[in-house]
Amino acid sequence: MSTPKKIVIAGGVALGAGTAAKARRMDENAEIILLERGPYVSFANCGLPYYLGNVIKNRSKLLLHTPESLRARFNIDVRVYQELVSVDRDGKTVAIRNINTGETYEENYDKLVLAMGAKPIVPPLAGIDLPGIFSIRTVPDVDNIKNWITQVGARKAVVIGAGFIGLETVENLLSLGLSVTLVEKAPQILPPFDSEMTAVALDELDNLGVETILGDGIVRFTGTDRASEVVLESGRSISGDLFILGLGVRPNSDIARAAGLELAPNGALKVNAQLQTSDADIYSGGDLAQIVHRVNGKETWIALAGPANKQARVIGMNVAGGEAVFNGAQGTAIVGLGQVVLAMTGMSERAVKQAGLDYFVSYNTTGHHAGYYPGSKDLTIKLIAEQKTGRVLGAQVVGREGVDKRVDVIATAISAKMTVSDLAELDLAYAPPFASAKDPIVMAGMAAENILAGDVEAVYEPTAVGDNAVVLDVRRQDELKDGVVPGAIHIPLDELRDRARELDPSMNYVVYCRSGLRSYVGCRMLKGLGFAHVYNLSGGYTVYEMREKAALSAAPKEPLAAAVRR
């Protein structure tokens, strides 16, 4: 009979607590020690913004497991307020500090799991340590914010960073009755998305009364007994009673670096498919480690809860003697803001371009369920596909209803290495309240398949085919009130066949409608009538308007001093 293993896990939450529980299920006799530097060993950190906004009213609902419940159910030695200090790989020991007493002691290990995750980015700016400046990473962080709001009677908040947590924080601060200013250094909100797909969220922020400042970073905070203003790179000062930093996170890898473990350039730990580090007896994952991107097979860093939970299962099996493999992730994510939802999976167009892949893009806008059934809401899908094969590389979905369903279908398709033609053939559930007979996924696949097959040539800007071009609007007359592409001529689709003689076949024609479907029909019609140079504006006026809004919001901001001088 083999000697029971001793497994030490540094860090709780998804990776650490999940690893401990799985390891116990695999090996009843192992000694398992779980260290957590804070008071809560297993909590729903993705729920923190919603606890802040009182959507989650009961604080205890955030606590998935307590030290007592982990001990009772899994016989795990849980030690809170204790943190890993250093690792002696040769001696296979770790130094641990009791935060309450300052005492440091050692434990030996057979297998060590580093699950310290990531830490919020807090730049070393003047005034950064003033009271009233917070990050949202733990339950005590949110406790402190809620107490501060009550203590100072906060009425105005400034959220710095427009990523997923930043937008969720904005929404929940609004629900508390605070006015909110959102500041983002990048030229767009939600930087992982392609910029045009975020335009709907920019509109929603405006509808919610949020002032959004893009392309302007922070320089310093000012105040006496507490932070009262943040100064931006443009020279502008924004006052507030409360400042929340959502600048992102970085791997908490200082101890791993000191232990000589191999790191990626961004500081994340390098691990193999079994989630072993460069030391075979030390494992890691979650926000602390690089993983393989399922689309391109390259190492990447994906700090999301979904992959972390699955990695916990793999590590738990392997530290107990298994040989499980983690095959990577593809960055599927979703966020809601007011009445709109944005989701993505796989690679963005920006990422595909940076990777040097040969690709094409297709947009499609349609109702989230049958148009004749009351309540249908627009849903826009952007597909990024491999040029030669049509394999789906990535997708982004925005709308008000049905976004989660569609992104999950496409995420599954990407995982299975399906093509746009496969999407067009999917047999998806249909009833008028839930979808159309041709689901938005199927329609998106068909639109992309038409591009792949060469049935239509797509362009993404009205000016894409040069000066010798005519922009042709084939929408109905009543749709023109929604806006038009400057310089476009208007011939409704149902009149196009009879009025084609009004057009010069030697010209280049960029055809558009509201969503891209009727303009596709128009392109095929003109081709059949002998027009050689016809292009479909992919996504139609809907995506054109999204692109225009994104470009306007990304326009460079001149320094305040220059504006004042002028």
CSV table of C-alpha atoms in Angstrom, one decimal, residues 29 131 133 228 239 285 338 395 410 477 485 499:
chain,number,residue,atom,x,y,z
A,29,ASN,CA,-6.3,9.1,2.1
A,131,PRO,CA,-8.9,56.9,1.1
A,133,ILE,CA,-9.9,54.5,-4.0
A,228,SER,CA,-11.6,64.0,-4.4
A,239,SER,CA,-14.4,64.9,-9.2
A,285,GLY,CA,-3.7,27.2,-13.6
A,338,GLY,CA,-28.7,48.0,-19.0
A,395,ALA,CA,-17.6,35.5,-33.2
A,410,ILE,CA,-20.9,29.3,-31.8
A,477,GLN,CA,-38.5,54.6,-48.5
A,485,VAL,CA,-24.8,56.6,-46.1
A,499,ARG,CA,-34.9,50.5,-62.8
